PDB file of C-alpha atoms in Angstrom:
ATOM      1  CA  UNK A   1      10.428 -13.295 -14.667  1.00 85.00           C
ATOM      2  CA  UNK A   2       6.747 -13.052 -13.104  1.00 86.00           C
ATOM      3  CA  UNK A   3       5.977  -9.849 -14.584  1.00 88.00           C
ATOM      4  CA  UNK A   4       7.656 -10.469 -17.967  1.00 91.00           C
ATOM      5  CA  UNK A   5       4.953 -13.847 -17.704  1.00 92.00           C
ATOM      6  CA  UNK A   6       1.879 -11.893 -16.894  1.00 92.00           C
ATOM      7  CA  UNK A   7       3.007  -9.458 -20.150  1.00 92.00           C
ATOM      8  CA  UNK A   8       3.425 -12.660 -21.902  1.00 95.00           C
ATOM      9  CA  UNK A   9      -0.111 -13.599 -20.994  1.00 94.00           C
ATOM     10  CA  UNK A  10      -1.524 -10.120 -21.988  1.00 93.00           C
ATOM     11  CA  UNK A  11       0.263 -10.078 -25.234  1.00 93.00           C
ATOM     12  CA  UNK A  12       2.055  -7.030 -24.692  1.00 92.00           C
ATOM     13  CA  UNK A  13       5.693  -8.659 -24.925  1.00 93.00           C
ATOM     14  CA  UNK A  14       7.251 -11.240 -26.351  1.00 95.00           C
ATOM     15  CA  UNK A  15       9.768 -13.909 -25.308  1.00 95.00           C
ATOM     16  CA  UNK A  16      12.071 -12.362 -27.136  1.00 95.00           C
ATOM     17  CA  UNK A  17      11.571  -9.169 -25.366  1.00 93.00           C
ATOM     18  CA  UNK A  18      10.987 -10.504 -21.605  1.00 92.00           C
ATOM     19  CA  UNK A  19      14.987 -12.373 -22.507  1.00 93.00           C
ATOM     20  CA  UNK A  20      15.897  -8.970 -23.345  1.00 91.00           C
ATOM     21  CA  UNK A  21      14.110  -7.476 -19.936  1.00 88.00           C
ATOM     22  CA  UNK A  22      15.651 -10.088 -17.948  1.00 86.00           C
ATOM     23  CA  UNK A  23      19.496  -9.335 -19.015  1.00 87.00           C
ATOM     24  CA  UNK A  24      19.275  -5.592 -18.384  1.00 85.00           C
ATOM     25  CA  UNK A  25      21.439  -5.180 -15.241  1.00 78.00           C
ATOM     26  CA  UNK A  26      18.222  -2.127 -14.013  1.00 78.00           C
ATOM     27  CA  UNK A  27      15.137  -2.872 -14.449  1.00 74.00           C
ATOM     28  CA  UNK A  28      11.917  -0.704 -13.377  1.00 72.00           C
ATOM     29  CA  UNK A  29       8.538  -1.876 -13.314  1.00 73.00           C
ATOM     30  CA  UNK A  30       5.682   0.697 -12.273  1.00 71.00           C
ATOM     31  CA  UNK A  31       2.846  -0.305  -9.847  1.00 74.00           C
ATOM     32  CA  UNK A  32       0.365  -0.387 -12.300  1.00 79.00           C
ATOM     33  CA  UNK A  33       2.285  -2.659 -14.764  1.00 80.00           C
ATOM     34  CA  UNK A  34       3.240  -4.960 -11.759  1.00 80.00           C
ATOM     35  CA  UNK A  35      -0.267  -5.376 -10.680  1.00 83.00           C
ATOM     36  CA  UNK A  36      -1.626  -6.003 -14.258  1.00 88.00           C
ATOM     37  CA  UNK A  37       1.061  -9.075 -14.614  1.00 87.00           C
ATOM     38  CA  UNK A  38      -0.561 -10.536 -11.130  1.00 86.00           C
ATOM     39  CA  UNK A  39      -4.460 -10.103 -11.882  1.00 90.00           C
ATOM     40  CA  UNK A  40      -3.359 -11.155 -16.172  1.00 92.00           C
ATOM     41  CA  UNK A  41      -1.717 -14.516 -14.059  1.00 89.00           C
ATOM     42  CA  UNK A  42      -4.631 -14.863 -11.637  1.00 89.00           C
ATOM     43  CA  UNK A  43      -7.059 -14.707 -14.654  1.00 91.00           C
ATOM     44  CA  UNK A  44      -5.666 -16.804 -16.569  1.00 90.00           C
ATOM     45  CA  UNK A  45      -5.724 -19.330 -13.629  1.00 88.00           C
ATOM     46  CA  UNK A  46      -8.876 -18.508 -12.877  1.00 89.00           C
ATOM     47  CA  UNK A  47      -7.832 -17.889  -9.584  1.00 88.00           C
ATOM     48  CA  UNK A  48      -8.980 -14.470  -7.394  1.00 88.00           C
ATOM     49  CA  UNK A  49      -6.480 -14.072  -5.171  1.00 82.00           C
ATOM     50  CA  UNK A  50      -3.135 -15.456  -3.313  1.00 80.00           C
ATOM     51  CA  UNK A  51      -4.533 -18.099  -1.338  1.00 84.00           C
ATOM     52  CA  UNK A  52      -6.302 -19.609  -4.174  1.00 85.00           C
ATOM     53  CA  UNK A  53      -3.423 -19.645  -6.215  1.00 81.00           C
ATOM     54  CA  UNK A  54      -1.464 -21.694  -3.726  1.00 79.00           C
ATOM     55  CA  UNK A  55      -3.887 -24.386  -4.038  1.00 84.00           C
ATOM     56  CA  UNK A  56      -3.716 -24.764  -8.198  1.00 81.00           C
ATOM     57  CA  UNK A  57      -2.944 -28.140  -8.989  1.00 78.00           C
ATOM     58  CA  UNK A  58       0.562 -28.436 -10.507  1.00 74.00           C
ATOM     59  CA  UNK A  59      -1.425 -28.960 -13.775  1.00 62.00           C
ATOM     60  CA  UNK A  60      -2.533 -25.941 -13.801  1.00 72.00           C
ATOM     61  CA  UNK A  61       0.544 -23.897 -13.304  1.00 77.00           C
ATOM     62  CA  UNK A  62       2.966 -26.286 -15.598  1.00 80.00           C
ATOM     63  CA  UNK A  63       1.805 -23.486 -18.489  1.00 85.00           C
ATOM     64  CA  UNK A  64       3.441 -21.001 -16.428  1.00 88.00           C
ATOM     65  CA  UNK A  65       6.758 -22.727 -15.961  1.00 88.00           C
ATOM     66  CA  UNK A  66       6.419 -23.711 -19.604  1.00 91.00           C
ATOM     67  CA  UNK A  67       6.334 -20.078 -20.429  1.00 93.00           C
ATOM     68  CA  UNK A  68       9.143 -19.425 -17.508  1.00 92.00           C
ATOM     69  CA  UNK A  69      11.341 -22.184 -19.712  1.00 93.00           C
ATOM     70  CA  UNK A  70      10.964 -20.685 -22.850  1.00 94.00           C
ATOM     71  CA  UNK A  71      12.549 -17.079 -21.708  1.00 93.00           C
ATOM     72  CA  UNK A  72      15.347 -18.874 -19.729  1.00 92.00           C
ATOM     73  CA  UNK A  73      15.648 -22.999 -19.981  1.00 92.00           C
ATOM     74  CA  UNK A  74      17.787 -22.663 -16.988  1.00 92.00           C
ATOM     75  CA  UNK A  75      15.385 -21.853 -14.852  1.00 89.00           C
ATOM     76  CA  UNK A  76      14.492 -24.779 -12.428  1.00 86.00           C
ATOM     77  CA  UNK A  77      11.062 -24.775 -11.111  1.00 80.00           C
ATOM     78  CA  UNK A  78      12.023 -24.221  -7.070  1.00 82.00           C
ATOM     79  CA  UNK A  79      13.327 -20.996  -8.647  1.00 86.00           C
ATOM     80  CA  UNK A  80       9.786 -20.571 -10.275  1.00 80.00           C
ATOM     81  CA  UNK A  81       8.486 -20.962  -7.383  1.00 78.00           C
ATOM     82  CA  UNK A  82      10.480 -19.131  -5.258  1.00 83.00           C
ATOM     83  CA  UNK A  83      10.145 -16.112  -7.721  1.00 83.00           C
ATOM     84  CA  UNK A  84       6.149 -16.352  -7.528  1.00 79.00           C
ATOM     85  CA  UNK A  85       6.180 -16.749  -3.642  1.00 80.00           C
ATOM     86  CA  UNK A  86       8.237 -13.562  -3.593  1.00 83.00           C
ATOM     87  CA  UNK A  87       6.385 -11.564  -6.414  1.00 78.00           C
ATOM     88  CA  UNK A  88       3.224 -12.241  -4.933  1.00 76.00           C
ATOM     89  CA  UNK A  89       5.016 -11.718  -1.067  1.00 74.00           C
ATOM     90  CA  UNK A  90       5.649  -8.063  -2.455  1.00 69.00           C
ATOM     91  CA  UNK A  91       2.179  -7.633  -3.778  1.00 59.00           C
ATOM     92  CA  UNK A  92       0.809  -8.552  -0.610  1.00 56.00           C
ATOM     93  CA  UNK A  93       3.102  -6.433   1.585  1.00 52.00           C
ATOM     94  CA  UNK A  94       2.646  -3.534  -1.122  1.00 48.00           C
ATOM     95  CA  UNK A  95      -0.850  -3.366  -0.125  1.00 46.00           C
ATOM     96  CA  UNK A  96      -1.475  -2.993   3.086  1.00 41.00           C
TER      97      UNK A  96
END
């Protein structure tokens, strides 16, 4: 869901095709594609890096979970969240 948002952001995908993404039962992401959905996020918060992003007010990051709704309007947001925290957990962890 986090990296079909940041391609969302970019404009490389659609909502149409991050539903599609989602429902595939394998899915493969490279590095490079994974890291350009977490900077495309962090950009468009205006945000530099993970700490920073845990202190956006809720205002800010609504237009994420709106986007997050409009693939799947099941999602609740302490899934959001808990998708983020673990997206940007692996980031983290991937780099050092």
């Amino acid at each position: 869901m986090v990296i079909m948002i940041g391609r969302i952001l970019r404009g490389t995908h659609s909502v149409e095709q991050a539903k599609s993404y989602l429902t595939m039962k394998k899915r493969f992401t490279c590095y490079s594609h994974f890291k350009e959905s977490i900077d495309t996020i962090f950009e468009h918060l205006q945000v530099r890096d993970i700490p920073e992003f845990f202190k956006c007010p809720t205002v800010v990051t609504r237009g994420l979970m709106d986007i997050a709704k409009n693939i799947d309007s099941n999602v609740t947001s302490d899934q959001f969240i808990f998708a983020v925290h673990d997206f940007l957990f692996r980031r983290r962890r991937g780099s050092e």
